Tab-separated table of C-alpha atoms in Angstrom:
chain	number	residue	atom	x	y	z
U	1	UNK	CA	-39.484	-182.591	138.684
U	2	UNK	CA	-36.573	-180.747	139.218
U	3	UNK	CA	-35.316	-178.267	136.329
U	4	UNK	CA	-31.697	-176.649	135.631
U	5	UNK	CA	-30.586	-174.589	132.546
U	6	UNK	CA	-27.122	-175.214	131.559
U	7	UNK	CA	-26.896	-177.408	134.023
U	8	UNK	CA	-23.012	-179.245	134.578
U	9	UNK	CA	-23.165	-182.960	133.397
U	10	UNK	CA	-19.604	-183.941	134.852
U	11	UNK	CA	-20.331	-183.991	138.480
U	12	UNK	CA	-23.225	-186.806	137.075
U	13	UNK	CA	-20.526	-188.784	136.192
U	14	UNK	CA	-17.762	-191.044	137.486
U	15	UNK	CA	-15.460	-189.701	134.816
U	16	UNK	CA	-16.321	-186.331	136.394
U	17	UNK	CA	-16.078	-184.936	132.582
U	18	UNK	CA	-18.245	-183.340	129.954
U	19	UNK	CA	-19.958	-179.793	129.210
U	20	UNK	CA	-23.348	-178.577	130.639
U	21	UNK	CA	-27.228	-179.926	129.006
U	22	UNK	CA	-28.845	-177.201	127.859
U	23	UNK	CA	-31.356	-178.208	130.581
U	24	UNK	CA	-31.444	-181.299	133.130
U	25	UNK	CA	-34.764	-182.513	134.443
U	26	UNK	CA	-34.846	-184.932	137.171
U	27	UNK	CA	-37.279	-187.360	138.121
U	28	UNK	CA	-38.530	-189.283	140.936
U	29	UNK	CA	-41.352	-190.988	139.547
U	30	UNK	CA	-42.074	-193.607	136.760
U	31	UNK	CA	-44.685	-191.146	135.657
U	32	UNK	CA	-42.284	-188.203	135.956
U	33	UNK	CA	-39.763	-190.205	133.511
U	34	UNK	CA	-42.163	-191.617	131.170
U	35	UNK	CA	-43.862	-187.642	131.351
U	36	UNK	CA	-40.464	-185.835	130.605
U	37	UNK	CA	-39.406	-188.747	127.850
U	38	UNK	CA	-42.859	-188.213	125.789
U	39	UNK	CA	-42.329	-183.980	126.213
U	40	UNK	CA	-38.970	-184.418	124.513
U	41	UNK	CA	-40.387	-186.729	121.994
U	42	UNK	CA	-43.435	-184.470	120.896
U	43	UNK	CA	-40.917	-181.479	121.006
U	44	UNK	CA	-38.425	-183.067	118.835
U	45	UNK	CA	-35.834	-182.298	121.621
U	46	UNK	CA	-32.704	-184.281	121.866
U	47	UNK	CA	-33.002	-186.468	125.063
U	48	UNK	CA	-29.958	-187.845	127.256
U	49	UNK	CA	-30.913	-190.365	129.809
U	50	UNK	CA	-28.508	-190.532	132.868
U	51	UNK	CA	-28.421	-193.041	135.549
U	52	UNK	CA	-25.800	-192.643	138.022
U	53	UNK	CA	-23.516	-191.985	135.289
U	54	UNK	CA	-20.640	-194.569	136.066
U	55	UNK	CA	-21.039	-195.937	131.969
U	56	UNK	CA	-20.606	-192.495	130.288
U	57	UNK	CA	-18.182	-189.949	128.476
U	58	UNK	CA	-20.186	-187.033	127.860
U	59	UNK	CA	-18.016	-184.705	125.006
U	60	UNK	CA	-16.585	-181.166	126.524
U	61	UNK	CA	-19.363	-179.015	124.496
U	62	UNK	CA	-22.138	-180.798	126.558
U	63	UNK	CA	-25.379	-181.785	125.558
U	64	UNK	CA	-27.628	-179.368	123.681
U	65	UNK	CA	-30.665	-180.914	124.512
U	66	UNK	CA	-32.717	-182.638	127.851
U	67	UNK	CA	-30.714	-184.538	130.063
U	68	UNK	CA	-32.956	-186.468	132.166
U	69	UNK	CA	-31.338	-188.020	135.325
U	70	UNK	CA	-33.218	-190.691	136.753
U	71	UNK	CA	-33.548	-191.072	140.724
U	72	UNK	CA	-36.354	-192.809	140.964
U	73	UNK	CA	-35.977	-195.262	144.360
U	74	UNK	CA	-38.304	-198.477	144.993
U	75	UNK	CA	-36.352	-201.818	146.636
U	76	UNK	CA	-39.242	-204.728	146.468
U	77	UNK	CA	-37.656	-208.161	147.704
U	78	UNK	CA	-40.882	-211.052	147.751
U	79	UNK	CA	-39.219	-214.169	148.916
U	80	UNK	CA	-36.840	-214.496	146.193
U	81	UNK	CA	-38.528	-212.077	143.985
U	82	UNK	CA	-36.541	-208.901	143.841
U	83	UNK	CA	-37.767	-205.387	142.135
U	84	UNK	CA	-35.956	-202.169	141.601
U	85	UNK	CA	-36.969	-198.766	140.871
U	86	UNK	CA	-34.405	-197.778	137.887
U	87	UNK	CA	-32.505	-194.942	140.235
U	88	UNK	CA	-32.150	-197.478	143.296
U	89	UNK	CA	-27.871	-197.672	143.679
U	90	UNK	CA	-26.840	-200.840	142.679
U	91	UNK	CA	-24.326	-201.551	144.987
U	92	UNK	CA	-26.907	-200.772	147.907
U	93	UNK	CA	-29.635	-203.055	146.603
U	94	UNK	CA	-26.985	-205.734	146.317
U	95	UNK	CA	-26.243	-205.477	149.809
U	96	UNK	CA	-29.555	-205.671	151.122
U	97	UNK	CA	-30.157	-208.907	148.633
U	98	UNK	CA	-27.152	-210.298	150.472
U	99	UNK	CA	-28.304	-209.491	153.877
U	100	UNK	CA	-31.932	-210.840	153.629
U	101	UNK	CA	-29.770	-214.122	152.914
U	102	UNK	CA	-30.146	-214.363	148.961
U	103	UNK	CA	-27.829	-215.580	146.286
U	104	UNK	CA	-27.493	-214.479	142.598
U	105	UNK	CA	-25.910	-210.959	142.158
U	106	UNK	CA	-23.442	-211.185	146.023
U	107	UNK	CA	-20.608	-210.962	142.873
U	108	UNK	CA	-21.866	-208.005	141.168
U	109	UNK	CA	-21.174	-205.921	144.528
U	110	UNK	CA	-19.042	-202.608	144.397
U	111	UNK	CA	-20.083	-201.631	140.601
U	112	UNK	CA	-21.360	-198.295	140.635
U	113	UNK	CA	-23.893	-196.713	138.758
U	114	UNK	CA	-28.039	-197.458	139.038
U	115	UNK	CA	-30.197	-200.405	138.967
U	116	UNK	CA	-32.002	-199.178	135.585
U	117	UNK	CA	-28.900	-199.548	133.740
U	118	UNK	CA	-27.551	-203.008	134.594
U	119	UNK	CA	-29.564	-204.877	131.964
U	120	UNK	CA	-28.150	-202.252	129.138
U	121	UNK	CA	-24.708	-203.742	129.487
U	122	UNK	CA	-25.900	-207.163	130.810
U	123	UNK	CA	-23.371	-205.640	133.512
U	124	UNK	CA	-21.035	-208.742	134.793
U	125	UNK	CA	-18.058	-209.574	136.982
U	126	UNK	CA	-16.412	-212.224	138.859
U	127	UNK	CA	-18.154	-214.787	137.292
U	128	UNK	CA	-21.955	-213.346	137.416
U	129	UNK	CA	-23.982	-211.456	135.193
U	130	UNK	CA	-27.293	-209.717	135.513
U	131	UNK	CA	-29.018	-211.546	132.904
U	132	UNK	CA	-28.656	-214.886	134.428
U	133	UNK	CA	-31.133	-214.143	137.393
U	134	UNK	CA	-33.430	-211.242	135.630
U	135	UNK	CA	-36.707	-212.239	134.838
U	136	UNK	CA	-38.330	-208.991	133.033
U	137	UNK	CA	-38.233	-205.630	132.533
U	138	UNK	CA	-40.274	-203.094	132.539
U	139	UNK	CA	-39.808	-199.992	130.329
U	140	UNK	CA	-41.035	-197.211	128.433
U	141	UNK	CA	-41.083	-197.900	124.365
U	142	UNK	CA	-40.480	-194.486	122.864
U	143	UNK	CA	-41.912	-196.400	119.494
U	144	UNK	CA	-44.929	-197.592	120.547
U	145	UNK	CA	-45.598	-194.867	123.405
U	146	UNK	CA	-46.054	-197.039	126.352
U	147	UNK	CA	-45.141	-198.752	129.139
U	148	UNK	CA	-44.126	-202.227	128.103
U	149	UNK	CA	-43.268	-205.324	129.784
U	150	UNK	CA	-39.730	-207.554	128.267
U	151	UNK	CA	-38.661	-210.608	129.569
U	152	UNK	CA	-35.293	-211.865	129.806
U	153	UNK	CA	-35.663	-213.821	126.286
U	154	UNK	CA	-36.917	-210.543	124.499
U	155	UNK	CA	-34.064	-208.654	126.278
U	156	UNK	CA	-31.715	-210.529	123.884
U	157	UNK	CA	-28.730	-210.448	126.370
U	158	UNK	CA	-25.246	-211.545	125.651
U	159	UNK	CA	-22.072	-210.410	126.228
U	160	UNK	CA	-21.856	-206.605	127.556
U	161	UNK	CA	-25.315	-205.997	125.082
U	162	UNK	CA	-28.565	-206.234	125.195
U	163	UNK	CA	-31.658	-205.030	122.379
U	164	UNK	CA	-31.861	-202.143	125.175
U	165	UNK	CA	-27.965	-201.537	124.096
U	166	UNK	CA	-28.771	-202.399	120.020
U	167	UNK	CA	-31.358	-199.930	120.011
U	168	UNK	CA	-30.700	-196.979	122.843
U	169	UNK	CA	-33.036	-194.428	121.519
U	170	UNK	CA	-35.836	-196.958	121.741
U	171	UNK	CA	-36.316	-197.760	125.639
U	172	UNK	CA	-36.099	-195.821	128.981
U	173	UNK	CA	-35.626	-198.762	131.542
U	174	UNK	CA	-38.051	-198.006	134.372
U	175	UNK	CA	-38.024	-201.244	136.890
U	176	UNK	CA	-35.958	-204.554	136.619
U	177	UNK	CA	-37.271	-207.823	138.344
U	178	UNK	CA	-35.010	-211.038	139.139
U	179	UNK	CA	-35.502	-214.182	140.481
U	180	UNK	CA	-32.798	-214.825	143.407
U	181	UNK	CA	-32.163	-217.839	145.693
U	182	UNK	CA	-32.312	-219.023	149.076
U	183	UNK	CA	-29.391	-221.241	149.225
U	184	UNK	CA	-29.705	-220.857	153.429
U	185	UNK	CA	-27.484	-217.779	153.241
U	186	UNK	CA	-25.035	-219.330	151.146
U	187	UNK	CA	-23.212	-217.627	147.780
U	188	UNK	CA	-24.487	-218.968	144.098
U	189	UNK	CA	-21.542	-221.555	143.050
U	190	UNK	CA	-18.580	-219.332	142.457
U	191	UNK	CA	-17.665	-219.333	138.540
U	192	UNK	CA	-14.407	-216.872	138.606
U	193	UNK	CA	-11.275	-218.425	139.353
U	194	UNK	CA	-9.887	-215.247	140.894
U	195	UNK	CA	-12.384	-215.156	143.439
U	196	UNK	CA	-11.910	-218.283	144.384
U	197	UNK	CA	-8.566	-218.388	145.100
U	198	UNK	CA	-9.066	-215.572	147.174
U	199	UNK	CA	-11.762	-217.462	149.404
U	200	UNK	CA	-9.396	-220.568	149.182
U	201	UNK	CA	-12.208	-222.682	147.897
U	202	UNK	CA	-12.804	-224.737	144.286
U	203	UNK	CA	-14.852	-222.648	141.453
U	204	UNK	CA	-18.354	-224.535	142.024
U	205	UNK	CA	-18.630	-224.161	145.709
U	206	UNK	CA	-20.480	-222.058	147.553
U	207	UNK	CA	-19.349	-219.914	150.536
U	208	UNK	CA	-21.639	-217.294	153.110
U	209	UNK	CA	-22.710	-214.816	150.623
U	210	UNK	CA	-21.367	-211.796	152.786
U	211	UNK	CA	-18.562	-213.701	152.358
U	212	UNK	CA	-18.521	-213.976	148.832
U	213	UNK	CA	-19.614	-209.986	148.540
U	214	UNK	CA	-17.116	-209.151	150.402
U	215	UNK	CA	-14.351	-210.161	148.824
U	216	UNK	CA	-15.756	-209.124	145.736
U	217	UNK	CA	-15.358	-205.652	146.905
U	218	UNK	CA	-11.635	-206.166	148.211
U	219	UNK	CA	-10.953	-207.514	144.728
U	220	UNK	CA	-12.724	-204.373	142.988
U	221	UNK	CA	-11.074	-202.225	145.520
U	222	UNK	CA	-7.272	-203.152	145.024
U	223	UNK	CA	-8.385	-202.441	140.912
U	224	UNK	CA	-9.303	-198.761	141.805
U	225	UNK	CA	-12.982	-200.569	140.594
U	226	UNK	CA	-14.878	-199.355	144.093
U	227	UNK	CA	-16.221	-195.607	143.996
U	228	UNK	CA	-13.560	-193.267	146.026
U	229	UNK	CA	-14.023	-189.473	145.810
U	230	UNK	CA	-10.164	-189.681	147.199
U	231	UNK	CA	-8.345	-191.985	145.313
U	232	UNK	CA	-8.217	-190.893	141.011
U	233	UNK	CA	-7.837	-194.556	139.740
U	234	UNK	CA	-11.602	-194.699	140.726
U	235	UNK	CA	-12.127	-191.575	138.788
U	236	UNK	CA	-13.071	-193.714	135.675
U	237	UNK	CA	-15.695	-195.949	134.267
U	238	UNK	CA	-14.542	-199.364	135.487
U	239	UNK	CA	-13.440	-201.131	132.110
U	240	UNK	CA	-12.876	-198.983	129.244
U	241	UNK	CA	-12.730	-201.456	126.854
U	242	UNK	CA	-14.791	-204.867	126.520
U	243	UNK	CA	-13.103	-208.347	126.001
U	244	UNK	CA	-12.425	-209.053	122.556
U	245	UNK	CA	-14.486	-212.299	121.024
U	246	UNK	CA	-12.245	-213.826	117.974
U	247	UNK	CA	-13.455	-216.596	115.712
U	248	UNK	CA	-11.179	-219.692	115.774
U	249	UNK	CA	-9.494	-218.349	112.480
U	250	UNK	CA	-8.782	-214.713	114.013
U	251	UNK	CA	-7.295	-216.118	117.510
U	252	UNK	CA	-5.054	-218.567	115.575
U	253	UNK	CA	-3.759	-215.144	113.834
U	254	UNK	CA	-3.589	-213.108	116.663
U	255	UNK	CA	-1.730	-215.859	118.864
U	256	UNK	CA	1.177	-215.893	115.752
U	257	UNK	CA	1.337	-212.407	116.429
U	258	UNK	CA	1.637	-212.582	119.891
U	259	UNK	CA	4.447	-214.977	119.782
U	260	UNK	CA	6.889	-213.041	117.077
U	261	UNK	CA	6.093	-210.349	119.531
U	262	UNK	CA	6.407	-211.803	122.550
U	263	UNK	CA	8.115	-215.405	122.303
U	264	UNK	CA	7.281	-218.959	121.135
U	265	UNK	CA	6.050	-219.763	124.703
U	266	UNK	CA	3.582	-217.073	125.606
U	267	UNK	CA	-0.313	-218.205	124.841
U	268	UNK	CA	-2.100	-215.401	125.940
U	269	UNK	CA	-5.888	-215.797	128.094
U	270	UNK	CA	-8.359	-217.848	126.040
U	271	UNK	CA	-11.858	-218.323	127.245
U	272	UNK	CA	-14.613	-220.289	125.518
U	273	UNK	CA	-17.326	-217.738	123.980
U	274	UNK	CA	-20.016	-219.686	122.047
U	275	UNK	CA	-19.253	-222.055	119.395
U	276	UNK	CA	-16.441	-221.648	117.103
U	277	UNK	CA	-15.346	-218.434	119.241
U	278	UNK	CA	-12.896	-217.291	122.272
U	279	UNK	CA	-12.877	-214.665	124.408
U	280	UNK	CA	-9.345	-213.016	125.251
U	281	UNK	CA	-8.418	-210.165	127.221
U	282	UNK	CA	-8.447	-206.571	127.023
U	283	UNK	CA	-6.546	-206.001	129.722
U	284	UNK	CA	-3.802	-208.428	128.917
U	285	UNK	CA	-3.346	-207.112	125.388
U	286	UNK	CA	-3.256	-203.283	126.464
U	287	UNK	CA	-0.595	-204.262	129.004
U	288	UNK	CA	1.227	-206.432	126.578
U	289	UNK	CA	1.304	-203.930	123.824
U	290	UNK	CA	3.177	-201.060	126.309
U	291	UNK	CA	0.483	-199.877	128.058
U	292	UNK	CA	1.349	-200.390	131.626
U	293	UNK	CA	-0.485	-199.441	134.903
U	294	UNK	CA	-0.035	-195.528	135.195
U	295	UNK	CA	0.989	-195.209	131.373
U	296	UNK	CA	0.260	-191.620	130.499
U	297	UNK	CA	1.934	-188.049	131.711
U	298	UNK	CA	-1.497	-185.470	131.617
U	299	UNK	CA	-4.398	-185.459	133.329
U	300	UNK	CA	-5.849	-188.672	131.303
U	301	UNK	CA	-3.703	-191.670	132.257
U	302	UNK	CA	-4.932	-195.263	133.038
U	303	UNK	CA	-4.965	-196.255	136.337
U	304	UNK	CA	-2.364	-197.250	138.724
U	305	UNK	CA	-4.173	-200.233	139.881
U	306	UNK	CA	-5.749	-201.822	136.165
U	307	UNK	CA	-4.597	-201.447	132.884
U	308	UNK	CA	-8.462	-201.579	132.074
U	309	UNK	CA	-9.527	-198.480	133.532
U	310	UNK	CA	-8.679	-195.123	132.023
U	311	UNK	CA	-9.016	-191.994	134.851
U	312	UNK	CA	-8.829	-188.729	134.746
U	313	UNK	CA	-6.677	-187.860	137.347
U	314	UNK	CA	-8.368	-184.131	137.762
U	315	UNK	CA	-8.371	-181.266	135.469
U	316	UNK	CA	-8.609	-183.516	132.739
U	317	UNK	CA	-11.184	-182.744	129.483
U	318	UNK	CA	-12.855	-185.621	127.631
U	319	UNK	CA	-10.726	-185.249	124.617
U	320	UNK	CA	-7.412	-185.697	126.858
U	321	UNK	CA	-9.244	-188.799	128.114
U	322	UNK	CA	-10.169	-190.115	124.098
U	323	UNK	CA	-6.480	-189.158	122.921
U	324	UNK	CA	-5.536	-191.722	125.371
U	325	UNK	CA	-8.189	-194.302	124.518
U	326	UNK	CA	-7.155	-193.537	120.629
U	327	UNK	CA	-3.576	-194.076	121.458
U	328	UNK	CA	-4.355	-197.372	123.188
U	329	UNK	CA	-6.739	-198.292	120.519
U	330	UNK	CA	-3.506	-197.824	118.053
U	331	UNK	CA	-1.421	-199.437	119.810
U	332	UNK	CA	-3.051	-202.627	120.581
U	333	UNK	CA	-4.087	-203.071	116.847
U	334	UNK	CA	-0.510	-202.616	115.537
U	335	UNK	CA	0.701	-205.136	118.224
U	336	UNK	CA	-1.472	-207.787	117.567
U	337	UNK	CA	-4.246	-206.747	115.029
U	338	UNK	CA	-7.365	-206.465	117.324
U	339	UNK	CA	-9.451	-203.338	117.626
U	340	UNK	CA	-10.639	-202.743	121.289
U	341	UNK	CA	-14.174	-201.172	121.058
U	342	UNK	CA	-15.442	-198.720	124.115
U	343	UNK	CA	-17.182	-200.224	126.814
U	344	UNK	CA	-19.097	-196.938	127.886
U	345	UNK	CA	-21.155	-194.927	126.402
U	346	UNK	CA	-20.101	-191.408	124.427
U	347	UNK	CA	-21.906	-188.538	123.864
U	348	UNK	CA	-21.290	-186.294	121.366
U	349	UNK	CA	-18.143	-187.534	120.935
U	350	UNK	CA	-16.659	-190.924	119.347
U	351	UNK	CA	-13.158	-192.704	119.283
């Protein structure tokens, strides 16, 4: 394994923010991971596990601890059985899936960060989400000190969580299987309105998968949601802030608030969540409550393209990026009395 002292965190990360780890190890095998995670353990040594870093906002004082990055690489594809080493690139093992012909995760294109992370967020978009064609996975149990296997029932996915999520100090994801399908080249039905209209087709059809992928990416792309070293609006972590679910009562409440605010005939998005609740969205509210594409005058502003994504538009520290998330936090609950909770991960810091 490789070993740094005071080794910079921020170029590890999308946000491109946050102080040096005392020392970053990283590893390129399952055993190396699983070697360096029970060496932390046994010391008693704070441990910081980074994928590719696209779901994190590491504090300006760093982490005084072991950051382990994990680039571990390993793209198995069986038929329709698909396995990946938790430091393959997501976006790269999506287009292979789509180019071998197979259906399932041609939606989730364009989102950055690694493989091994994916089933931590139950990552989603466009109408897919990870959990619907995962079958296990495997992963370290810091608990039990082993190498166990969990399948998608024992991963107890729903929206943006997972136990992996619940319980982060538990698990180090190693390897994540899924079952695809060969629809002869064809896309999954398409669930997302937006991409549909874009492929001029009905939500339920199918279209080429390339197809399907690659408007996916377009979409992401006009959003500032597609990886650009260039362009700041991709300097961010995709969606800062996850959809709110309401219960029947607390949507009936927050619609009367939206309409003294904003007039008898606005009914803001509504999307069925489980029984009894509805999902609205973040996006919506932050732009509804003043927040507008570009808001912001220092190096923290959201981005030009989506009101969703908050960017550092260089030179920025992580607390000019939270006094912005705080201020849109504020703002949104005054407006209409919903508290927007942080999509990625923090470290050593907290809104």
């Amino acid at each position: 394994m490789q070993e740094l002292h005071d080794a910079p965190l921020a170029p590890l990360t999308t946000f491109r923010l946050g102080g040096p780890a005392r020392r970053l190890l990283t590893a390129t095998t399952d055993a190396d991971v699983v070697d360096a995670v029970r060496a932390a353990d046994a010391e008693g040594t704070p441990l910081l596990v980074i994928g590719g870093g696209s779901n994190l906002v590491i504090g300006d004082k760093g982490f005084d601890g072991t950051a382990l990055r994990i680039a571990t690489t390993g793209f198995h594809l069986d038929g329709t059985t698909l396995e990946l080493a938790a430091g393959e690139v997501w976006t790269d093992a999506v287009a292979r899936t789509v180019e071998a012909g197979l259906a399932g995760i041609e939606c989730l294109a364009g989102i950055p960060g690694s493989a091994g992370a994916t089933p931590i967020q139950n990552v989603g978009a466009y109408g897919q989400e990870v959990s619907t064609t995962l079958t296990d996975v495997v992963a370290y149990d810091r608990a039990a000190r082993e190498t166990v296997t969990l399948t998608k029932d024992e991963c107890a996915f729903s929206y943006r969580h997972s136990r992996f999520k619940e319980d982060p100090a538990r698990y180090v994801v190693l390897r994540v299987r899924f079952l695809l399908e060969d629809a002869g080249g064809l896309s999954a039905p398409l669930k997302y309105a937006e991409t549909a209209r874009a492929l001029g087709v009905e939500p339920g059809e199918r279209v080429p998968a390339a197809l399907a992928r690659d408007t996916v990416l377009k979409l992401r792309a006009g959003k500032g949601m597609v990886l650009d070293p260039e362009d700041h609006d991709t300097w961010s972590a995709g969606s800062f802030f996850t959809n709110p679910i309401l219960t029947e009562q607390a949507y009936e409440d927050f619609l009367a608030r939206a309409r003294a605010r904003l007039g008898d005939d606005v009914t803001p998005p509504a999307f069925p969540a489980g029984e009894g609740l509805r999902k609205t969205s973040a996006a919506w509210l932050i732009d509804k409550a003043g927040f507008t594409k570009g808001y912001g005058t220092g190096p923290a502003r959201i981005s030009g393209k989506h009101t969703l994504a908050l960017t550092n538009r260089g030179g920025a520290t992580t607390e000019d990026l939270l006094a912005l998330a705080r201020e849109v936090v504020a703002g949104v609950r005054d407006a209409f009395g919903i508290t927007l909770v942080n999509e990625p991960v923090t470290v050593g810091v907290s809104l």
